[in-house]
Tab-separated table of C-alpha atoms in Angstrom:
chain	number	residue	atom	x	y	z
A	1	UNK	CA	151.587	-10.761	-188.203
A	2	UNK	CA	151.179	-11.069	-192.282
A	3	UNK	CA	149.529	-14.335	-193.667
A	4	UNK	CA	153.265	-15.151	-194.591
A	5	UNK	CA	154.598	-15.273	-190.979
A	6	UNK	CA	151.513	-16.830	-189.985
A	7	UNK	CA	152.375	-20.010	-192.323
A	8	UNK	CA	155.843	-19.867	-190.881
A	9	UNK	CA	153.977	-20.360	-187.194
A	10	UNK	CA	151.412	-22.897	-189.054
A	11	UNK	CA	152.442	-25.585	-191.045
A	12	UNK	CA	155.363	-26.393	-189.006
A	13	UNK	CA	156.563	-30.179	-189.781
A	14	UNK	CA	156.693	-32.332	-187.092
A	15	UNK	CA	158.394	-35.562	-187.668
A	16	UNK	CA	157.674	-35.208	-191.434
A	17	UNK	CA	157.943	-38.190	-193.861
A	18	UNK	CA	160.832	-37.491	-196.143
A	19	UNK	CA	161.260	-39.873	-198.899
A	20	UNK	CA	163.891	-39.447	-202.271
A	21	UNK	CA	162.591	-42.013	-205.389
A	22	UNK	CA	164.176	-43.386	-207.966
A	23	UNK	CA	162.602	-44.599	-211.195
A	24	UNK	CA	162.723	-45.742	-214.654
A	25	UNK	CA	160.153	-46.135	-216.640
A	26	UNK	CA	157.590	-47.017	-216.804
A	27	UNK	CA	156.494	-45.574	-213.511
A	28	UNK	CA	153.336	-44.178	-211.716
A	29	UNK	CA	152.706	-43.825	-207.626
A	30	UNK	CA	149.043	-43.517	-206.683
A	31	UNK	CA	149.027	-41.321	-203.172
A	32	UNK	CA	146.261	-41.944	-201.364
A	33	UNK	CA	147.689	-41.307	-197.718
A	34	UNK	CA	145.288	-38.594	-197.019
A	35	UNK	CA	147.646	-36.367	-195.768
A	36	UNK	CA	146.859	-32.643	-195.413
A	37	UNK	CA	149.463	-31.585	-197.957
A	38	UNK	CA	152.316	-32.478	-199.528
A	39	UNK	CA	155.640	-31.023	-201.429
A	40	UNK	CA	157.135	-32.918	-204.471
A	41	UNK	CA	160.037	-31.829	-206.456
A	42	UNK	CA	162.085	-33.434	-209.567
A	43	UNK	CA	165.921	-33.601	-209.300
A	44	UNK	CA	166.354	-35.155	-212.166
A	45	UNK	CA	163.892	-36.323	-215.413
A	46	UNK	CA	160.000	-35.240	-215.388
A	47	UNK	CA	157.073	-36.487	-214.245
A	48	UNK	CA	153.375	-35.764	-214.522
A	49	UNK	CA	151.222	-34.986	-210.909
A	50	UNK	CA	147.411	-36.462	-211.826
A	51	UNK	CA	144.616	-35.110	-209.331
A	52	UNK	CA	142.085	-37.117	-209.474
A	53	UNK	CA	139.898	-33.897	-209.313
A	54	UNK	CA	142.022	-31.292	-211.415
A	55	UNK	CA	143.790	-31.249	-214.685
A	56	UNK	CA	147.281	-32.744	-214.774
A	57	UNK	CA	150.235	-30.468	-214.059
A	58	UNK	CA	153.658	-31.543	-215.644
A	59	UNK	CA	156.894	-31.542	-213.452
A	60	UNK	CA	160.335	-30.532	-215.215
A	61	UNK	CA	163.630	-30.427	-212.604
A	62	UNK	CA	163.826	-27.992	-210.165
A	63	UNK	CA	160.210	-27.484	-209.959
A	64	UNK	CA	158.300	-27.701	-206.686
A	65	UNK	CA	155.011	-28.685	-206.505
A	66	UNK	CA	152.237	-28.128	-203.267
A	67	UNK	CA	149.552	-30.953	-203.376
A	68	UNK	CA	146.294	-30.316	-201.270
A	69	UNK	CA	145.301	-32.866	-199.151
A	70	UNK	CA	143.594	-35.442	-198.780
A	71	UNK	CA	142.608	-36.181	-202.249
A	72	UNK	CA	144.198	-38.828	-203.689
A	73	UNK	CA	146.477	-37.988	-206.835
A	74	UNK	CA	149.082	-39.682	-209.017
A	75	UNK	CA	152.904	-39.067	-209.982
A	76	UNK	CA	154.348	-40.484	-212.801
A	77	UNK	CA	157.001	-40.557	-215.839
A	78	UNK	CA	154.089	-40.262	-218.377
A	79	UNK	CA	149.930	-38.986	-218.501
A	80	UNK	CA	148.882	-42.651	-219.876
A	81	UNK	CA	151.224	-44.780	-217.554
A	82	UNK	CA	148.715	-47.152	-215.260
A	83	UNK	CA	149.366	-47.289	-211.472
A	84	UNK	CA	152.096	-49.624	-210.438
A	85	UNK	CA	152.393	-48.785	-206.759
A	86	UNK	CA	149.772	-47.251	-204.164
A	87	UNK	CA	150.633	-45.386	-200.897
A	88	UNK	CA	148.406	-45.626	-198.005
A	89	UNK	CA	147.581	-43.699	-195.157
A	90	UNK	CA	150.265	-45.499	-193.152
A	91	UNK	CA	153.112	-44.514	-195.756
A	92	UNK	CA	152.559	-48.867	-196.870
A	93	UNK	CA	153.093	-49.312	-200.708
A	94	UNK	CA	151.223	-52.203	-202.235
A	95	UNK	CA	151.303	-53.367	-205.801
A	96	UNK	CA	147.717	-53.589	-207.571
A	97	UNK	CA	148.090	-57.342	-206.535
A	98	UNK	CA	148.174	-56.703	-203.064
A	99	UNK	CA	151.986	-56.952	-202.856
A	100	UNK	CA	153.747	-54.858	-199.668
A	101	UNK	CA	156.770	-53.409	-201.493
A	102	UNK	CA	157.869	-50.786	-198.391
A	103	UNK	CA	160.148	-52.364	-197.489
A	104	UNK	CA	161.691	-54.963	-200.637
A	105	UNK	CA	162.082	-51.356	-202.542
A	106	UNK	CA	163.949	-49.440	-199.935
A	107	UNK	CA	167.478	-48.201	-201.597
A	108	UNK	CA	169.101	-46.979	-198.606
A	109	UNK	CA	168.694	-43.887	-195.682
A	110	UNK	CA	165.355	-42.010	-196.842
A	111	UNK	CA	165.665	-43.689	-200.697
A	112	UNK	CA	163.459	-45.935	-202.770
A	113	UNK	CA	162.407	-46.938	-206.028
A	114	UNK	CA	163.324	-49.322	-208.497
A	115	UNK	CA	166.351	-48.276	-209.815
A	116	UNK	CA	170.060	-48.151	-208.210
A	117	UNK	CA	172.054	-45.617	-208.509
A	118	UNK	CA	170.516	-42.033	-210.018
A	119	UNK	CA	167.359	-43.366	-212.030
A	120	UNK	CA	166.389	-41.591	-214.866
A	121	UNK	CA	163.924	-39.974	-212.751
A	122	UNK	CA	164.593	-38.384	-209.042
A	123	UNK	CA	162.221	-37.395	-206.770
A	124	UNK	CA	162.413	-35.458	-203.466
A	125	UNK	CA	158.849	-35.576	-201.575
A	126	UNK	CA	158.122	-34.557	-197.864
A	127	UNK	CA	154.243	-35.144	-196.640
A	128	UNK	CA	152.857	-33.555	-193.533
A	129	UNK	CA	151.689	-36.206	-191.544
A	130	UNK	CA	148.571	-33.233	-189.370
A	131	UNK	CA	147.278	-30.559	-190.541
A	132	UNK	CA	148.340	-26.960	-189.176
A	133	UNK	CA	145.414	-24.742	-187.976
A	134	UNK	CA	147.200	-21.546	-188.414
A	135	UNK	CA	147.596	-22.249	-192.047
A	136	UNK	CA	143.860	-23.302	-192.497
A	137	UNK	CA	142.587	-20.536	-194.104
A	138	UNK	CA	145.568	-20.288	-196.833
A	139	UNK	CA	145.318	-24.066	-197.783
A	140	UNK	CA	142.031	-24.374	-197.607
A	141	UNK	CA	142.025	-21.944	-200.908
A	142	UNK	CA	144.660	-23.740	-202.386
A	143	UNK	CA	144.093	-25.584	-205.815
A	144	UNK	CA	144.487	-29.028	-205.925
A	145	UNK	CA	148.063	-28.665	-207.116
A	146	UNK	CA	150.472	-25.578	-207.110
A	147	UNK	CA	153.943	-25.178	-208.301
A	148	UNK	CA	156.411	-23.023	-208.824
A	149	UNK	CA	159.210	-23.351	-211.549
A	150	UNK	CA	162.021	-23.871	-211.588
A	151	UNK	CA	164.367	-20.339	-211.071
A	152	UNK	CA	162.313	-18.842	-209.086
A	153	UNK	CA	163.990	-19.329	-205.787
A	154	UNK	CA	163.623	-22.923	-205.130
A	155	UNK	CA	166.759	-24.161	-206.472
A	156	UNK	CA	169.271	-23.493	-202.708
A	157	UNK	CA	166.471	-24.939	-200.845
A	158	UNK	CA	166.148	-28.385	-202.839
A	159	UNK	CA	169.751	-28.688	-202.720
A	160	UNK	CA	170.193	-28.301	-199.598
A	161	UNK	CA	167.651	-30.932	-198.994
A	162	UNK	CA	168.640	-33.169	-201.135
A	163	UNK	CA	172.282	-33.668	-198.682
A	164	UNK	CA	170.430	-33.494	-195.679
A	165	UNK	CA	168.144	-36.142	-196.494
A	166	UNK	CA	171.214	-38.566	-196.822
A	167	UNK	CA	172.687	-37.357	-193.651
A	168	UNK	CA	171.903	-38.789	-190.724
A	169	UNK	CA	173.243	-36.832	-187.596
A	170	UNK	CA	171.619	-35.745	-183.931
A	171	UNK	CA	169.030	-33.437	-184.750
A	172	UNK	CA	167.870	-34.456	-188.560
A	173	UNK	CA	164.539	-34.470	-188.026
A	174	UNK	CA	164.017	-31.199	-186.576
A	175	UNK	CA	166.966	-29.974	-190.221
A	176	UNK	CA	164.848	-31.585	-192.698
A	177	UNK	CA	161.113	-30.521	-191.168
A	178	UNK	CA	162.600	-26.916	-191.240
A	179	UNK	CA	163.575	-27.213	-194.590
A	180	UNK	CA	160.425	-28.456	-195.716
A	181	UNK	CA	158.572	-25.526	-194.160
A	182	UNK	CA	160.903	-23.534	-195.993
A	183	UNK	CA	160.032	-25.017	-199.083
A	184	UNK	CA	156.437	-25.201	-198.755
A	185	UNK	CA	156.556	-21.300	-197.603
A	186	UNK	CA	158.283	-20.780	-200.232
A	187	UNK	CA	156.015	-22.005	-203.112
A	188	UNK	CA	153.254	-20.467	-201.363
A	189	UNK	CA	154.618	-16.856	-201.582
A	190	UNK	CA	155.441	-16.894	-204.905
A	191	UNK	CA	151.291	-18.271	-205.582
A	192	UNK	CA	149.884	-15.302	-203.147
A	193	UNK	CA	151.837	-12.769	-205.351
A	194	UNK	CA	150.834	-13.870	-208.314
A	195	UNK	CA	147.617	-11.656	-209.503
A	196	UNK	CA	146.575	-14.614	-211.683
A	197	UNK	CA	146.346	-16.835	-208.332
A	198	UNK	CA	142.820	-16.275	-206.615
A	199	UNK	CA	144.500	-15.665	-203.636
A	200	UNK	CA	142.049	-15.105	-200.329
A	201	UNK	CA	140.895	-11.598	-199.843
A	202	UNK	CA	142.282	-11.514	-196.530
A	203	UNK	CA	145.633	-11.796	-198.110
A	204	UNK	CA	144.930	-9.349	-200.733
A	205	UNK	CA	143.605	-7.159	-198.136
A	206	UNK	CA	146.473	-6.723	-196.490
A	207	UNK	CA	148.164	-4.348	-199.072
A	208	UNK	CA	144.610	-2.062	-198.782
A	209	UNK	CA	145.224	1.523	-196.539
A	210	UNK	CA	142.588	1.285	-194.341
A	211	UNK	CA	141.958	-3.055	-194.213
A	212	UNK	CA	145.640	-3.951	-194.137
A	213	UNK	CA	146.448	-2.155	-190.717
A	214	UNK	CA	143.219	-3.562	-189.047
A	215	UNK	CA	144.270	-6.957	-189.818
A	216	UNK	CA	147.768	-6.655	-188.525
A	217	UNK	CA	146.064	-4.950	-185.373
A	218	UNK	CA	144.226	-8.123	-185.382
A	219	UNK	CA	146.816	-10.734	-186.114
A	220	UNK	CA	149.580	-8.806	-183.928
A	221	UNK	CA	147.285	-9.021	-180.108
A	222	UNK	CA	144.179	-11.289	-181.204
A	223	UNK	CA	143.814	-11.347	-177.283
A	224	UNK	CA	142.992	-7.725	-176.573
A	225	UNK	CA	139.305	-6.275	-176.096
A	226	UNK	CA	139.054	-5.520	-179.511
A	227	UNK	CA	135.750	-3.378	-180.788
A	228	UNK	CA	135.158	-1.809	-184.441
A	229	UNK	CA	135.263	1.276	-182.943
A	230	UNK	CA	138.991	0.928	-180.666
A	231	UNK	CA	140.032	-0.685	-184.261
A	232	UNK	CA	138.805	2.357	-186.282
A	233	UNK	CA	140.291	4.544	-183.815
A	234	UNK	CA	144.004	2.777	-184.570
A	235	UNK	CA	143.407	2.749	-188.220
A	236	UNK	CA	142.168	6.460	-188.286
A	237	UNK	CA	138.729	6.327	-189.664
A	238	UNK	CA	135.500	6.259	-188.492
A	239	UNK	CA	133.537	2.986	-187.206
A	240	UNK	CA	131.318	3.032	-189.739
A	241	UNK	CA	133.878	3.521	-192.363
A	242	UNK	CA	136.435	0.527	-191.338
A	243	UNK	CA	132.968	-1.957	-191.057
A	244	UNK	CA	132.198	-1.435	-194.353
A	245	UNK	CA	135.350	-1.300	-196.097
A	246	UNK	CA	136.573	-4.516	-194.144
A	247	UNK	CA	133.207	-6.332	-195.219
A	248	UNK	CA	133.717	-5.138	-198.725
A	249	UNK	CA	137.581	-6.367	-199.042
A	250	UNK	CA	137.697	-9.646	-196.998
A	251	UNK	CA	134.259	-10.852	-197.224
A	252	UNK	CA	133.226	-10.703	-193.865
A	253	UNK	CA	132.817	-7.647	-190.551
A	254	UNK	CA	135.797	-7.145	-188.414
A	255	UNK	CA	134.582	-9.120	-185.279
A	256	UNK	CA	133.521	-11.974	-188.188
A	257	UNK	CA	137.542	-12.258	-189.366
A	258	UNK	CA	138.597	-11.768	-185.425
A	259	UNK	CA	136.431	-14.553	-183.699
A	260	UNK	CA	137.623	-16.968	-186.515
A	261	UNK	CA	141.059	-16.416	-186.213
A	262	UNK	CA	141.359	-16.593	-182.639
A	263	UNK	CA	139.823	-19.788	-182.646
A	264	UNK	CA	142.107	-20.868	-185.423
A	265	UNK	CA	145.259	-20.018	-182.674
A	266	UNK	CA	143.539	-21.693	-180.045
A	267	UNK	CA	143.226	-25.079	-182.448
A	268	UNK	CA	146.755	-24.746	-182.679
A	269	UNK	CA	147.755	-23.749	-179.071
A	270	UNK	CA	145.430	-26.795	-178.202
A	271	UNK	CA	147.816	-29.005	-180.266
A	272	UNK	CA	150.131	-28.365	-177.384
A	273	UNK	CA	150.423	-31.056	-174.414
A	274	UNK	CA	151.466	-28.770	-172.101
A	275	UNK	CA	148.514	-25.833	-172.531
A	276	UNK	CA	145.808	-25.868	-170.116
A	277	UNK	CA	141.910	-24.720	-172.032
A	278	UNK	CA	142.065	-21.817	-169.517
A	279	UNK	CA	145.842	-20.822	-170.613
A	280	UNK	CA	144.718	-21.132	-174.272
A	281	UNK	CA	141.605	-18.909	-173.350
A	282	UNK	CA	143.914	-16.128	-172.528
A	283	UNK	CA	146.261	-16.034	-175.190
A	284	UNK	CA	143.637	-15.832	-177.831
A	285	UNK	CA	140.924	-13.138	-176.013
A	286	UNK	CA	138.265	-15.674	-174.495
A	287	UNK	CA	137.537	-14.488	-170.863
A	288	UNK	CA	137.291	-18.303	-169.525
A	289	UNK	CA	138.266	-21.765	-170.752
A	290	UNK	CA	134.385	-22.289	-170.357
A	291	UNK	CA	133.698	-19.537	-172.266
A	292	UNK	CA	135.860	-20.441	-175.394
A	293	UNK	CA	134.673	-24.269	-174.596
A	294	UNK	CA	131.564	-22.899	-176.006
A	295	UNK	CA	132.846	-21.065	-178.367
A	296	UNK	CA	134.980	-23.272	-179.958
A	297	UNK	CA	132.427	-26.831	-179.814
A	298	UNK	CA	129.553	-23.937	-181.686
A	299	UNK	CA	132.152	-23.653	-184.418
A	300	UNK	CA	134.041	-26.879	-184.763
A	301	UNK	CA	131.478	-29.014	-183.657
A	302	UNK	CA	133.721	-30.614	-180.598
A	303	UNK	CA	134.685	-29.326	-177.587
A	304	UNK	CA	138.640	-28.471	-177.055
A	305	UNK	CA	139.510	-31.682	-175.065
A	306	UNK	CA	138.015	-33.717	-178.515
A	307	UNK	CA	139.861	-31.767	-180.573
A	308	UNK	CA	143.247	-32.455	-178.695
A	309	UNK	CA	142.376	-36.042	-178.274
A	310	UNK	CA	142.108	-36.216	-182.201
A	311	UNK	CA	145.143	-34.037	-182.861
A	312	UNK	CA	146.925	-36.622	-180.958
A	313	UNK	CA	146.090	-39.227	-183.339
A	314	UNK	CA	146.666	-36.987	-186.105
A	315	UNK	CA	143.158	-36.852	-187.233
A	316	UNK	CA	141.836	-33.961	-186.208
A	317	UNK	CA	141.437	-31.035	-188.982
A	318	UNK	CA	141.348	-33.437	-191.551
C-alpha cells in the first residue's frame, strides 16, 4: 500500500458538509470551524484564502485549494476586505454583530450567499467534519494552504461536483463524500510529486531501491511478525544494511515507522462501531487487545475505548 492508496483508505468523508456560495462584493468569510481540513474551489470570479498563520494564496477558477485544519483562515473577493461573516464550529454564520445569518442567507439545496442567481463570485467548498488517522502523517506535513491550478486535472472532478451538489437523489451523500475524496486526493498527488513540495520522507522514500520495498512490505501486512532481519531478507540486503539506510531516508529505524503505523490503522479501525479492541489487535500485529491497550494509551495518551468515545463526538485527533 503507497501513501496514495493509503489517503484513499484515510480521509474518507463521512457525511461531509458541502456548501456552493455566491457573492458580490465586497465579501470575506472568516472559517473558524476547526475542522481537520478543508477543500475550496472557484467556479467562477477569484478570491483570496488568508491563513491567519501563512501568507495569502490567491484563488483564480478552476483552482482547488487544501486548507489544514483547525486554524482559522479567511476567503474573500479581495486581501484588504474586513470580515463580514464568521463560521463556527457548528457550520453557524454570525455577522460581527452577533447576527445568525445560516439560515436568512440560504439560496436553495446546498447554496448560499448573498447574491441570486450566479454571483460574480462562485464557490464550491466541502469540510471534513473528523479527522482520518490513516492520513495523519500526510496532513500533518501539509502547509497551511495547498492548491493546485487550474489544468492540472481538477477541472472533470469540480464539474461533476458542481451537478451533484444540486441533485438530490437516494444515495447523495455517500456521491458527493466520494467526490470530495477524489478531489482532495487529487490535489494531494499533484503536491507529493512536486520536488519543490517538502513532501515527508516516507513518501519520498518510497521511490528508493532498497527503502521503498520495505515500506510496502510494511504497509501491505502491518500484522505479520515483522523483524529487521525477515524485512532485510525480503528486500535482499543485509540487516544491518536496510537499518541504516531506512534511518537515513525516513528519519526513523524500521520497527520506529512500523509500531507507528500500526497504531495509526488501529485509530482508524477503532473509529469503527462494530470492531472489538481484541479484533483491532489482530489486524494491526498486537498479540492482545491488552497488549495494544498499552501500547496505544503510551503513545496517544488515552486508552482505545477514550479514543472511540471521542471519535464519536468527532473530537478525537483534533
Amino acid at each position: 500500500m503507497d501513501a496514495i492508496t493509503g489517503l484513499l483508505e484515510g480521509p474518507r468523508a463521512r457525511g461531509a458538509f458541502l456548501l456552493k456560495s455566491v457573492f458580490n462584493p465586497p465579501w470575506a468569510l472568516r472559517v473558524e470551524d476547526r475542522a481537520p481540513i478543508s477543500v475550496v474551489t472557484m467556479v467562477h470570479g477569484e478570491a483570496w484564502v488568508r491563513p491567519d498563520r501563512a501568507e495569502p494564496v490567491r484563488l483564480c477558477p478552476g483552482d482547488v485549494a487544501v486548507m489544514r485544519g483547525p486554524d482559522p483562515y479567511v476567503v474573500s473577493d479581495a486581501l484588504d476586505t474586513a470580515v463580514r461573516i464568521t463560521v463556527g464550529p457548528d457550520q453557524r454564520c454570525n455577522t460581527p454583530a452577533g447576527e445568525d445569518v445560516t439560515e436568512t442567507m440560504a439560496l436553495g439545496m446546498r447554496t448560499w450567499g448573498d447574491a441570486l442567481g450566479e454571483g460574480s463570485a462562485v464557490m464550491l467548498s466541502g469540510t471534513y467534519l473528523a479527522p482520518s488517522e490513516i492520513g495523519r502523517r500526510l496532513l500533518s506535513t501539509l502547509p497551511a494552504v495547498v492548491v493546485r491550478p487550474a489544468g492540472e486535472g481538477n477541472d472533470p472532478l469540480i464539474g461533476l461536483l458542481a451537478e451533484e451538489m444540486a441533485r438530490d437523489e437516494p444515495g447523495q451523500e455517500l456521491v458527493l463524500d466520494r467526490l470530495l475524496d477524489l478531489l482532495l486526493v487529487n490535489v494531494l498527488r499533484g503536491w507529493l510529486a512536486d520536488p519543490d513540495s517538502r513532501a515527508p520522507a516516507w513518501y519520498r522514500a518510497q521511490s528508493d531501491p532498497v527503502v521503498g520495498p520495505a515500506l510496502r512490505l510494511l504497509h501491505d501486512n502491518p500484522a505479520h511478525s515483522w523483524t529487521v532481519e525477515s524485512i532485510a531478507r525480503k528486500v535482499g540486503v543485509s540487516r544491518a544494511q536496510l537499518a541504516r539506510r531506512f534511518t537515513a531516508v525516513v528519519g526513523e529505524p524500521p520497527m520506529a515507522y512500523l509500531a507507528d503505523w500500526r497504531l495509526t490503522l488501529a485509530a482508524d479501525l477503532l473509529r469503527e462501531p462494530d470492531t472489538t479492541v481484541a479484533m483491532v489487535a489482530r489486524q494491526v500485529g498486537y498479540s492482545s487487545g491488552f497488549a495494544l491497550s498499552s501500547a496505544f494509551k503510551r503513545v496517544r495518551g488515552l486508552s482505545p475505548q477514550e479514543y472511540r468515545a471521542q471519535a464519536a463526538t468527532g473530537t478525537a485527533g483534533a
